[in-house]
PDB file of C-alpha atoms in Angstrom:
ATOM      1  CA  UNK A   7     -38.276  18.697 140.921  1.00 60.00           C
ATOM      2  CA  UNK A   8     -35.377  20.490 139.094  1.00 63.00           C
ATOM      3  CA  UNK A   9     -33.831  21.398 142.467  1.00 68.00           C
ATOM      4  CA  UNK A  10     -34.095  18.059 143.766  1.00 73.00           C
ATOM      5  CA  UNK A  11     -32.284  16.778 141.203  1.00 79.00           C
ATOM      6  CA  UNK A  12     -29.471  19.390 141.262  1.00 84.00           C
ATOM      7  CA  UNK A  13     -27.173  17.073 143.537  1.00 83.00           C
ATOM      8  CA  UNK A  14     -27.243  14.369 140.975  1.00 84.00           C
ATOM      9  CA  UNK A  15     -26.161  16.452 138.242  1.00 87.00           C
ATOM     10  CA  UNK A  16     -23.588  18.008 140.797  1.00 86.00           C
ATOM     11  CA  UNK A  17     -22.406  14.070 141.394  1.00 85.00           C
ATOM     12  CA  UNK A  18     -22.307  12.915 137.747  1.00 88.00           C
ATOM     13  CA  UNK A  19     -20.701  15.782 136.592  1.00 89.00           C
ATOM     14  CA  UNK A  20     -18.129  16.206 139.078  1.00 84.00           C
ATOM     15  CA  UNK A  21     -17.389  12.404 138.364  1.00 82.00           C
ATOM     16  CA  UNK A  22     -16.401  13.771 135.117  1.00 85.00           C
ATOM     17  CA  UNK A  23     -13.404  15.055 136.342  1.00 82.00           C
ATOM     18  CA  UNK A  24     -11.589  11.933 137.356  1.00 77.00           C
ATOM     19  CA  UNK A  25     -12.109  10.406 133.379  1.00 80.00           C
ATOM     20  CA  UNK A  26     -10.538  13.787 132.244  1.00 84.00           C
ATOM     21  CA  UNK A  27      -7.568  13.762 134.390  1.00 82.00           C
ATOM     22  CA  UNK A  28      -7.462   9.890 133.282  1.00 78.00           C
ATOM     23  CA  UNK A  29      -7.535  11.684 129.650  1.00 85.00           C
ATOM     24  CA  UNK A  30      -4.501  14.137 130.202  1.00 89.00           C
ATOM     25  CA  UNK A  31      -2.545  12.005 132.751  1.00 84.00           C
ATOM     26  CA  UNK A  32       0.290  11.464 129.600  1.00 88.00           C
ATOM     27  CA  UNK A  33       0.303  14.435 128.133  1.00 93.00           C
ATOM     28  CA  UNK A  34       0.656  17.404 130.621  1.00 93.00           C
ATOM     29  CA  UNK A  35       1.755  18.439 133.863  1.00 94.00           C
ATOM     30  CA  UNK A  36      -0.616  18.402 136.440  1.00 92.00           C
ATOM     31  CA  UNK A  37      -0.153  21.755 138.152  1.00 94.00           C
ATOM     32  CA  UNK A  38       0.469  23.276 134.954  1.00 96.00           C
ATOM     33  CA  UNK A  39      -3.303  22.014 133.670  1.00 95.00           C
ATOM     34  CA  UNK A  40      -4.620  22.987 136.696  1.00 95.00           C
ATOM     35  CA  UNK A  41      -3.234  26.352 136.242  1.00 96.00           C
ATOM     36  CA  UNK A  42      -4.698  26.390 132.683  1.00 96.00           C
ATOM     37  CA  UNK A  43      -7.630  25.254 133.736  1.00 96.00           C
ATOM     38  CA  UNK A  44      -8.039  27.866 136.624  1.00 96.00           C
ATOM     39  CA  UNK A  45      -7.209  30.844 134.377  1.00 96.00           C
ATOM     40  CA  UNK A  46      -9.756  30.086 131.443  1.00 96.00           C
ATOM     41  CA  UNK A  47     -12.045  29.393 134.393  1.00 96.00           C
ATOM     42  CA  UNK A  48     -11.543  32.937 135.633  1.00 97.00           C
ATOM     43  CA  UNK A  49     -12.057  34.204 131.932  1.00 96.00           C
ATOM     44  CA  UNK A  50     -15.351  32.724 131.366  1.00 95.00           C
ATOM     45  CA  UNK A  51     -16.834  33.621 135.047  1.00 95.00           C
ATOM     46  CA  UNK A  52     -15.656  37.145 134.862  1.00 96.00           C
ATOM     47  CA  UNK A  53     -17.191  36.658 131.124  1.00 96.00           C
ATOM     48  CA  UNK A  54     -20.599  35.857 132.505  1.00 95.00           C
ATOM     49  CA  UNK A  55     -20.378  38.378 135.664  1.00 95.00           C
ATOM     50  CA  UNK A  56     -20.150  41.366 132.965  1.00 95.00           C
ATOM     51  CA  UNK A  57     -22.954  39.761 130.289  1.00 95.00           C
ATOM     52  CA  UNK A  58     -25.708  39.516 133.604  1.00 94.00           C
ATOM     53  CA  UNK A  59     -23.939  42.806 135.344  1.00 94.00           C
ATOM     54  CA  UNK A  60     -23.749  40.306 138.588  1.00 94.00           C
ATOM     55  CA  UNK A  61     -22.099  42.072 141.573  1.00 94.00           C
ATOM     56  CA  UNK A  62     -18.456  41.687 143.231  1.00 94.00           C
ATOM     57  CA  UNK A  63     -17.523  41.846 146.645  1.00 92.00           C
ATOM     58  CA  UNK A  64     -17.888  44.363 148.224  1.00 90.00           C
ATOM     59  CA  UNK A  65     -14.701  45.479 150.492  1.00 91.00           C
ATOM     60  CA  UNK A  66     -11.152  43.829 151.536  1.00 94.00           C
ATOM     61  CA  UNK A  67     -13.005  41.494 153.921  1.00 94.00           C
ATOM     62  CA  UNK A  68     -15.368  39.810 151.092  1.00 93.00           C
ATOM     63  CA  UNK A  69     -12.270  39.627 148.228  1.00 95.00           C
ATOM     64  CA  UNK A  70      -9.853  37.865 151.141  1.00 95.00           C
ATOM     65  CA  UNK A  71     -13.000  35.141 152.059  1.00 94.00           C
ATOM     66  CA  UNK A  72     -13.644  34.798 148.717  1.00 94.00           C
ATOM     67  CA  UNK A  73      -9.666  34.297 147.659  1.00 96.00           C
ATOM     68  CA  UNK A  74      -9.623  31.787 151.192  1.00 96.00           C
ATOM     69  CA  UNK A  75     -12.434  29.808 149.931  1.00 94.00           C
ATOM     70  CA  UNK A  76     -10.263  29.531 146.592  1.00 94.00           C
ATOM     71  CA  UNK A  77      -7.567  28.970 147.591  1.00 96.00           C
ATOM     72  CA  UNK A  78      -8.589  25.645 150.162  1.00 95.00           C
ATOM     73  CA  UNK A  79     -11.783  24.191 147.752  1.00 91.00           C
ATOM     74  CA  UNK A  80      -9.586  24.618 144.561  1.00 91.00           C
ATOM     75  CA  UNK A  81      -5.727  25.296 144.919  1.00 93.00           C
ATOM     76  CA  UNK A  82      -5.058  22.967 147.824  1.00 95.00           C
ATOM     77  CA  UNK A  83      -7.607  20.528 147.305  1.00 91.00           C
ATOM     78  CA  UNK A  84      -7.146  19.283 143.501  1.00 90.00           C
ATOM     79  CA  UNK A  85      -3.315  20.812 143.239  1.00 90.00           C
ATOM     80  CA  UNK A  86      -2.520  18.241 146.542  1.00 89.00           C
ATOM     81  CA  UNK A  87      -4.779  15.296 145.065  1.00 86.00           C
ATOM     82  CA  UNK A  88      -3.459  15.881 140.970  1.00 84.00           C
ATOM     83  CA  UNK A  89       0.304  15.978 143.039  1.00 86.00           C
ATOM     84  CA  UNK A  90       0.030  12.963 145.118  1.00 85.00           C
ATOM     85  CA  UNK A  91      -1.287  10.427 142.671  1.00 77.00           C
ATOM     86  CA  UNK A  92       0.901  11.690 140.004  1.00 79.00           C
ATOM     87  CA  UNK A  93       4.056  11.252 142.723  1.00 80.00           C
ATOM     88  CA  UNK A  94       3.162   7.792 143.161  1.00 76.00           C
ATOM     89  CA  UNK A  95       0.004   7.689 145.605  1.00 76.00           C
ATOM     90  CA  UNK A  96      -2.160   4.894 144.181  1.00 70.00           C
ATOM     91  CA  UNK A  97      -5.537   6.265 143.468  1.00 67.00           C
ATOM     92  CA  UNK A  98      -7.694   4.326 145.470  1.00 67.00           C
ATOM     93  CA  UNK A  99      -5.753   5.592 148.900  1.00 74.00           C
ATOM     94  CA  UNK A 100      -5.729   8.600 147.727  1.00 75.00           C
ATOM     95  CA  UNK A 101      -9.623   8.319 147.071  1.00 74.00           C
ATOM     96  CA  UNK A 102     -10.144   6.965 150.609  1.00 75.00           C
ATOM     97  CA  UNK A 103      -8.330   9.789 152.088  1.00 81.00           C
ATOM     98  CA  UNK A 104     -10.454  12.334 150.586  1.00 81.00           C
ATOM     99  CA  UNK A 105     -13.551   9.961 151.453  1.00 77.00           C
ATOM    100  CA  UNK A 106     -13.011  11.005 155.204  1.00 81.00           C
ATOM    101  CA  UNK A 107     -13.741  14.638 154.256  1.00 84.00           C
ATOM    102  CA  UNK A 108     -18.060  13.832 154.884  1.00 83.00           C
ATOM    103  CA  UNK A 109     -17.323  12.607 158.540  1.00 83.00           C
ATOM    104  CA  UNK A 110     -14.524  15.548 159.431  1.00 84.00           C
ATOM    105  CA  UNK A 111     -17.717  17.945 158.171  1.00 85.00           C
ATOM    106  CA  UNK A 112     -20.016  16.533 160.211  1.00 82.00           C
ATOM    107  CA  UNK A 113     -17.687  16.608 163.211  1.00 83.00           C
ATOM    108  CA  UNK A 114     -17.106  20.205 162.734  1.00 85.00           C
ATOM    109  CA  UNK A 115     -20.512  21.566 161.803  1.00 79.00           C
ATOM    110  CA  UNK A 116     -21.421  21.960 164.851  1.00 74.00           C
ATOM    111  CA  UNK A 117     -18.574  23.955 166.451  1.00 79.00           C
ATOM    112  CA  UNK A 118     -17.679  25.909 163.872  1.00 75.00           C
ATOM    113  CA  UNK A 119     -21.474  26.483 162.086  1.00 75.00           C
ATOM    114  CA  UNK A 120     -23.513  25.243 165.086  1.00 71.00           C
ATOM    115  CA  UNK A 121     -25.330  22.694 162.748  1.00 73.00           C
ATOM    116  CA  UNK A 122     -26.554  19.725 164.935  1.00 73.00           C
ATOM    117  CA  UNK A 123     -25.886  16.665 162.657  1.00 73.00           C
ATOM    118  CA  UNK A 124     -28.561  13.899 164.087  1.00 78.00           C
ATOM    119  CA  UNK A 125     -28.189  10.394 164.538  1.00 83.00           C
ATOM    120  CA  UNK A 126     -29.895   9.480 161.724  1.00 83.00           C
ATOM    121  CA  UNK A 127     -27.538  11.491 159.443  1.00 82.00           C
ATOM    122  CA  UNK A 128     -24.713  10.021 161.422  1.00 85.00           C
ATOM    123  CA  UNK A 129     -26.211   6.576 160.275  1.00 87.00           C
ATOM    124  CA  UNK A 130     -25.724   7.656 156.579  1.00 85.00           C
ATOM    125  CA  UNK A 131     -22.860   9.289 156.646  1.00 85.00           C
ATOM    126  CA  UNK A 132     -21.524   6.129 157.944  1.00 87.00           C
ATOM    127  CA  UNK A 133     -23.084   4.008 155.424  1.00 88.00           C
ATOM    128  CA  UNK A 134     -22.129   6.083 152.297  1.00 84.00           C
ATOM    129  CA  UNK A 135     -18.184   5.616 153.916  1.00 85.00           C
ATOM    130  CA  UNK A 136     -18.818   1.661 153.960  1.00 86.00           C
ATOM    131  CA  UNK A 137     -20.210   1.863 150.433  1.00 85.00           C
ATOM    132  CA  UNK A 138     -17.578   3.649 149.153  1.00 82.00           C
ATOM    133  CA  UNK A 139     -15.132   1.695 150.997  1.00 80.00           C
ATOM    134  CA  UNK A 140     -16.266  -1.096 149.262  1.00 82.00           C
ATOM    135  CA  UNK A 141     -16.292   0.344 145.266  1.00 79.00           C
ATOM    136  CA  UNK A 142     -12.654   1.176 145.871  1.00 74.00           C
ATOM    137  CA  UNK A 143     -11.619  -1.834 147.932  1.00 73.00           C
ATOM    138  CA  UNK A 144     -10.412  -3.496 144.691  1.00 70.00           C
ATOM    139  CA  UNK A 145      -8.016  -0.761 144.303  1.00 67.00           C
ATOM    140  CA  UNK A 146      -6.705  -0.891 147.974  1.00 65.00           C
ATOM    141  CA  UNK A 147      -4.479  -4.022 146.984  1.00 61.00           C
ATOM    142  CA  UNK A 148      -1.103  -2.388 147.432  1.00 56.00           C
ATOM    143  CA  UNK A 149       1.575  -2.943 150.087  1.00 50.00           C
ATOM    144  CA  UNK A 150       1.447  -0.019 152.233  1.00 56.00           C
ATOM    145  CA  UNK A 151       5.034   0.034 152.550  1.00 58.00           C
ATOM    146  CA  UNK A 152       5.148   1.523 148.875  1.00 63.00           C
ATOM    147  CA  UNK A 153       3.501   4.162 149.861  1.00 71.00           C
ATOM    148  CA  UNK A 154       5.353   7.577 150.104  1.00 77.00           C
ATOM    149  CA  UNK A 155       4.965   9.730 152.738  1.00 82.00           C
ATOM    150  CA  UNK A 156       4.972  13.058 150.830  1.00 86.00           C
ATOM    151  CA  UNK A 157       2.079  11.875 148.843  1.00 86.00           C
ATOM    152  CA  UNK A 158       0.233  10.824 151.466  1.00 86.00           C
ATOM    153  CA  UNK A 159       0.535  13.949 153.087  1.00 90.00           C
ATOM    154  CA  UNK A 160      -0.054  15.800 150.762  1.00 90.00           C
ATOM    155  CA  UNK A 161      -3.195  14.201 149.894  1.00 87.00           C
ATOM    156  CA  UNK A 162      -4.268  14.072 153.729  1.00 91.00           C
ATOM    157  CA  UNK A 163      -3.742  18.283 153.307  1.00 93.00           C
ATOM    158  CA  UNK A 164      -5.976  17.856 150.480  1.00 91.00           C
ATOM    159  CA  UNK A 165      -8.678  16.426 152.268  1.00 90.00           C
ATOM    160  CA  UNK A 166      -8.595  19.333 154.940  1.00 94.00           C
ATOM    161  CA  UNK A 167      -8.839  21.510 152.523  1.00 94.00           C
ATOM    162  CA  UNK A 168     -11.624  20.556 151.123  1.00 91.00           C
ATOM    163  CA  UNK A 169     -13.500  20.000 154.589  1.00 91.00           C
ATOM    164  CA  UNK A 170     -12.302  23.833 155.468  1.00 93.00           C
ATOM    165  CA  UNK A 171     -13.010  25.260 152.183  1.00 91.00           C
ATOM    166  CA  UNK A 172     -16.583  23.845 152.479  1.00 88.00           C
ATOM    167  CA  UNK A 173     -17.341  25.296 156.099  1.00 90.00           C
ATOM    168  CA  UNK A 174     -15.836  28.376 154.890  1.00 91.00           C
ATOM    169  CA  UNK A 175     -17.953  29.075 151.759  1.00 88.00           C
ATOM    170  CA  UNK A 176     -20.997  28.429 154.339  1.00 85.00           C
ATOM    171  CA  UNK A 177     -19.786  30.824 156.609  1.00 86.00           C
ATOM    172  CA  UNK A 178     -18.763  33.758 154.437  1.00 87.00           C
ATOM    173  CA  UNK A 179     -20.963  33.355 151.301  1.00 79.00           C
ATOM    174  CA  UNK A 180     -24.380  32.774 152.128  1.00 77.00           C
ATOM    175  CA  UNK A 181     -25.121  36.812 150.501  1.00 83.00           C
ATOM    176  CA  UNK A 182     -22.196  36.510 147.851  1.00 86.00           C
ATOM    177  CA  UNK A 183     -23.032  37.050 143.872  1.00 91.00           C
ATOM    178  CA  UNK A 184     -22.294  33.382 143.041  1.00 89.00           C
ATOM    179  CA  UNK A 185     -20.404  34.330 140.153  1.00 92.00           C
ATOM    180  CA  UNK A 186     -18.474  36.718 141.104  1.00 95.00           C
ATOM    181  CA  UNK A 187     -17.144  34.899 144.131  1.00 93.00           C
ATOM    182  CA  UNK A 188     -16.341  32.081 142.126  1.00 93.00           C
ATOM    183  CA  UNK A 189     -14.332  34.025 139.757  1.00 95.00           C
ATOM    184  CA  UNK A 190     -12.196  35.477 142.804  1.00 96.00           C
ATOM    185  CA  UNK A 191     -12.235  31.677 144.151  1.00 95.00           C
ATOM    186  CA  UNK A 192     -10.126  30.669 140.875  1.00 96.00           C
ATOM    187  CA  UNK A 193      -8.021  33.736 141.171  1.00 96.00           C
ATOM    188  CA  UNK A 194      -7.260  32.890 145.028  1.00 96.00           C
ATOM    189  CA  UNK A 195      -6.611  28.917 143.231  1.00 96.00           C
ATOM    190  CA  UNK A 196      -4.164  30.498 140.403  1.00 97.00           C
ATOM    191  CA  UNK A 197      -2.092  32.234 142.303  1.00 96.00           C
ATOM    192  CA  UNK A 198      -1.514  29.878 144.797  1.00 95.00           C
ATOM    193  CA  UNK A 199      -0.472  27.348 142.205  1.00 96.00           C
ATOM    194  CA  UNK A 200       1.525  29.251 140.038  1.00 96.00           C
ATOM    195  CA  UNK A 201       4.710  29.424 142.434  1.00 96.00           C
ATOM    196  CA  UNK A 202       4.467  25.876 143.158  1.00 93.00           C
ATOM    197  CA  UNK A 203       3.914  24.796 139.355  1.00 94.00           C
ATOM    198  CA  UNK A 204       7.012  26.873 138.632  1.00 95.00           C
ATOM    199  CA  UNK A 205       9.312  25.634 141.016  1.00 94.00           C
ATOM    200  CA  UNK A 206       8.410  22.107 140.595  1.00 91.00           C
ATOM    201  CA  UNK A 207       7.119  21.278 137.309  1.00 93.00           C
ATOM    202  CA  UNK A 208       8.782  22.296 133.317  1.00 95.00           C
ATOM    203  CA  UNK A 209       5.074  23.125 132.554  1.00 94.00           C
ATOM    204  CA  UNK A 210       4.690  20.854 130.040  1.00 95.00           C
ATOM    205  CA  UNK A 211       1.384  21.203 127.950  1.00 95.00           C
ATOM    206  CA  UNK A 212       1.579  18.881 124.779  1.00 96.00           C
ATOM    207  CA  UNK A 213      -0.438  20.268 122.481  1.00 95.00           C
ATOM    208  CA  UNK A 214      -2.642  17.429 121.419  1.00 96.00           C
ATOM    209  CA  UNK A 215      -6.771  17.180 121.385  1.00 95.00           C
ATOM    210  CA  UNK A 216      -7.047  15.087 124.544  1.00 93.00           C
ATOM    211  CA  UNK A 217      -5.220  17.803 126.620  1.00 94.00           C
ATOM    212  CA  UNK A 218      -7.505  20.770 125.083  1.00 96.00           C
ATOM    213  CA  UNK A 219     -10.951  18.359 125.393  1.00 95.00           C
ATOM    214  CA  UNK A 220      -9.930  17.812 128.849  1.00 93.00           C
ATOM    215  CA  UNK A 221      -8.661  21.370 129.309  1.00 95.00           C
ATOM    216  CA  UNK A 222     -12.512  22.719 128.537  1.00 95.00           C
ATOM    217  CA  UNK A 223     -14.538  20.079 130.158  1.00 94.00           C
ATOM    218  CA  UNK A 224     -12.897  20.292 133.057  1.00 93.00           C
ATOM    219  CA  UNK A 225     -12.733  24.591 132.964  1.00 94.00           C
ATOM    220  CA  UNK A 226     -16.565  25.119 131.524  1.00 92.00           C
ATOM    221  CA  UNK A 227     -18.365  21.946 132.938  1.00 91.00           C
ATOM    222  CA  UNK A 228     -16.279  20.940 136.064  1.00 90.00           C
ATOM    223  CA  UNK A 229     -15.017  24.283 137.051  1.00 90.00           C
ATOM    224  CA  UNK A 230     -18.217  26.767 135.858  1.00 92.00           C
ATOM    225  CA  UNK A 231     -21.005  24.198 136.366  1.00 90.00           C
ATOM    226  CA  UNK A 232     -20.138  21.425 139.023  1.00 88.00           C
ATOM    227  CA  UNK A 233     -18.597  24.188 141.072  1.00 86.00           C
ATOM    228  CA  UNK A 234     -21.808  26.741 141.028  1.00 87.00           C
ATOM    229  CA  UNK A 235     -23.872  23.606 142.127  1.00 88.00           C
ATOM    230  CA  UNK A 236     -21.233  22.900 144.603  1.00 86.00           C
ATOM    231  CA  UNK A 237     -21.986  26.523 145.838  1.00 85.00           C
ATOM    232  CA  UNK A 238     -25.482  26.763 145.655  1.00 85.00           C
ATOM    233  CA  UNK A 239     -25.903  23.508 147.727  1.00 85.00           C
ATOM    234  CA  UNK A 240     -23.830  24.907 150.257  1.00 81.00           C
ATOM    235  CA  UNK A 241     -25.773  27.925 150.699  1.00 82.00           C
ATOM    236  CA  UNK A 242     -28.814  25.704 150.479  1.00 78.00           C
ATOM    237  CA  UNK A 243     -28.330  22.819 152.937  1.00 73.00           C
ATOM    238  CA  UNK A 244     -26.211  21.730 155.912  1.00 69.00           C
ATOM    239  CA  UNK A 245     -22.460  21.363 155.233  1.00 78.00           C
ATOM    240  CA  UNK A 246     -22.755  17.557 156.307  1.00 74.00           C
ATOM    241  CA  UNK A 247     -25.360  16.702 153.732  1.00 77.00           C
ATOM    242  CA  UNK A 248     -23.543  18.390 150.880  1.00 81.00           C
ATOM    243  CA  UNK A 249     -20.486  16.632 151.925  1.00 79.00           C
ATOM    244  CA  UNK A 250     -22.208  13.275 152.071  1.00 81.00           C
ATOM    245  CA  UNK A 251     -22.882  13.649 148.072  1.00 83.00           C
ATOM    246  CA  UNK A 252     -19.172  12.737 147.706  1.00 80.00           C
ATOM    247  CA  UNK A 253     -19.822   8.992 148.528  1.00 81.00           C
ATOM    248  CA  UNK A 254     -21.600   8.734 145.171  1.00 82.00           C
ATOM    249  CA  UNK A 255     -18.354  10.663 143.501  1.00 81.00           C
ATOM    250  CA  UNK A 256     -16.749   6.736 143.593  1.00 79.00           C
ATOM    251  CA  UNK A 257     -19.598   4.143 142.316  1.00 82.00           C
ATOM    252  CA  UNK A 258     -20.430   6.788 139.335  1.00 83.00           C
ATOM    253  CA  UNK A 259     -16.770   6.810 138.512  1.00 79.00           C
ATOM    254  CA  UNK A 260     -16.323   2.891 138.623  1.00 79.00           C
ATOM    255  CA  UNK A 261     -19.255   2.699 136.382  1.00 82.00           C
ATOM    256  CA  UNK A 262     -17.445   5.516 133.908  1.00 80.00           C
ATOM    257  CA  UNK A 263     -14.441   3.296 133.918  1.00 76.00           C
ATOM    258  CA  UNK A 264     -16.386   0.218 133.098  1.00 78.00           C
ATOM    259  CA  UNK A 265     -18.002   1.411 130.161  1.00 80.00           C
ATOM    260  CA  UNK A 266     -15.484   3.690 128.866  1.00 76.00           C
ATOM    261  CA  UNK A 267     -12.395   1.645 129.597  1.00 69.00           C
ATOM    262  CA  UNK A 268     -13.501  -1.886 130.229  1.00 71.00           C
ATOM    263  CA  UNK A 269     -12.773  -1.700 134.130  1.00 69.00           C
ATOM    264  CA  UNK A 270     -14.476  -4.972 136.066  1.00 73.00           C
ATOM    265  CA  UNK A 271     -17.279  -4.787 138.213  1.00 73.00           C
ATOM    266  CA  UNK A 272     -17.395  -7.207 140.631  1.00 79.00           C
ATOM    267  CA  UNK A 273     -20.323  -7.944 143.157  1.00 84.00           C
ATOM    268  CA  UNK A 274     -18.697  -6.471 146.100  1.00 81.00           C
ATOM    269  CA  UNK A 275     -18.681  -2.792 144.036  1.00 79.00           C
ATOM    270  CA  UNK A 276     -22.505  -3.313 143.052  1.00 85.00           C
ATOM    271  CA  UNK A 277     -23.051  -4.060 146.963  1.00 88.00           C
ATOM    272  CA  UNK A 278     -20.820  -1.112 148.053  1.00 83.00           C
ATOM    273  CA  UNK A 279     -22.561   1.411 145.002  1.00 82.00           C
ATOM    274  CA  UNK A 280     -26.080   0.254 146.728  1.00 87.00           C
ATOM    275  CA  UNK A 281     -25.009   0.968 150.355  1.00 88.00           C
ATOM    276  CA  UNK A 282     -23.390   4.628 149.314  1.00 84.00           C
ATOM    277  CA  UNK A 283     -26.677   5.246 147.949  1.00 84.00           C
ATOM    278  CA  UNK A 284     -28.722   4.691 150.796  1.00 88.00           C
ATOM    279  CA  UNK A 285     -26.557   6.088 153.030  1.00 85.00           C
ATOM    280  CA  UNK A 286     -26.583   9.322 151.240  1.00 84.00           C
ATOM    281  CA  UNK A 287     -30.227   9.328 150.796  1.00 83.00           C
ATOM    282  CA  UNK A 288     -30.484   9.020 154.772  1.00 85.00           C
ATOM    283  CA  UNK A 289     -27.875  11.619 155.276  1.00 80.00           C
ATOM    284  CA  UNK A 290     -29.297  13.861 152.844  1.00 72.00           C
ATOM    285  CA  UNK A 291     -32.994  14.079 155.098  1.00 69.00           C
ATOM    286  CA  UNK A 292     -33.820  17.581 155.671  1.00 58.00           C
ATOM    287  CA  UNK A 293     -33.282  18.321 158.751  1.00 50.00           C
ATOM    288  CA  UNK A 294     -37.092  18.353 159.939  1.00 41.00           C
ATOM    289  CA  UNK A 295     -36.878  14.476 159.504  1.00 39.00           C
ATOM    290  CA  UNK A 296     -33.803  13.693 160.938  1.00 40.00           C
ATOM    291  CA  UNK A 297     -33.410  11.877 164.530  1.00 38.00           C
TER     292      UNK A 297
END
């Protein structure tokens, strides 16, 4: 029961993270938190690896997969995503972008892990886009002309990243200490961010409580606990179902924003919350039941 219920507390949780950037939006700089946030990350996994005595990898080869994996799931990913919204990207494109990532996974599981992804997965992977589609079509209102091409780029990179990073992990840490490799993963994150938080940003950090709430939710539960379910359910399942969980990621953050900051539901975002869910639910079939 508990590990069926490990991808919903890997959805609500990493939900989280879009009301804490919401939280430190005014006060920081968002390569600069995410560099915080990586390094006190790093601290408490490498914390944990010595209290349990958990393993590290083993050779050059395991560190640089490890560092890879970090550097697409964590430096490229959120650094390109906190970038492009805070350069102007509205947040619903850039949500929709990222909301591609499921069906790039499934198109590549096969030739890169040789994971068949069945027709009746397709079917929910292409329900949980519609859903989706739907829960952030109020936010799609904007005149595409407005939108920048850097940030759109850079959120598209984002995206791949993501989809990479994911295939990656599956290929290189299916024996890895979980731990361990995710403190090298936030090492691989920091110091690809650092160079580009210094060029670009004044590193601005004000020192007020929403910026140090936000700092350690989004290190110890986001970073430590979403991210070692995020692992585990790689190793566990097919890339393409994992991937599929991040349909939910936008209905549980419209209903965060409607009952933390009075956001409007309409019916069209109930309808689209109801479709993401079945669609997941039908992509997320083990395999033995799948057509």
């Amino acid at each position: 029961m508990l590990e069926r219920l490990l991808p919903l507390f890997f959805v609500l949780i990493w939900s989280t993270g879009f009301i804490a950037a919401r939280l430190v939006a005014p006060h920081t700089e968002p390569l600069t938190f995410l560099l915080y946030r990586y390094l006190l990350t790093v601290a408490a996994f490498i914390a944990i690896a010595v209290a349990v005595g958990a393993p590290w990898p083993r050779g050059a080869r395991a560190w640089a997969n490890a560092l890879l994996a970090g550097v697409l799931l964590q430096g490229i990913y959120l650094g390109g995503v906190f970038w492009a919204v805070r350069h102007g990207l509205p947040a619903g494109v850039a949500a929709l972008v990222v909301g591609l990532q499921p069906l790039l996974t499934a198109v590549l599981a096969f030739p890169l892990l040789g994971e068949t992804v069945g027709a009746r997965k397709w079917l929910g992977i292409a329900l949980g886009f519609g859903g989706a589609l739907l829960v952030l079509e109020p936010r799609l209102a904007v005149d595409v002309q407005d939108i920048a091409v850097g940030p759109l780029v850079a959120v598209v990179a984002s995206m791949l990243a993501i989809t990479l990073g994911t295939i990656w992990q599956k290929r290189t840490g299916a024996t890895a200490d979980i731990r361990t490799n995710a403190a090298v993963q936030f090492i691989g994150a920091a110091i690809v961010t650092l160079p580009v938080a210094l060029v670009t940003e004044t590193g601005r950090f004000d020192m007020v409580w929403q910026n140090w709430v936000g700092l350690l939710w989004s290190s110890l539960g986001l970073s430590v606990g979403a991210i070692s379910l995020l692992m585990f359910l790689i190793r566990r399942g097919s890339v393409a179902s994992v991937a599929s969980l991040f349909y939910l990621v936008p209905p549980v953050v419209a209903v965060f924003a409607y009952l933390l900051f009075g956001e409007t539901l309409g019916a069209l975002q109930i309808a689209g919350m109801l479709i993401a869910v079945a669609g997941v639910a039908i992509a997320s079939r083990n395999p033995a039941s799948q057509g």
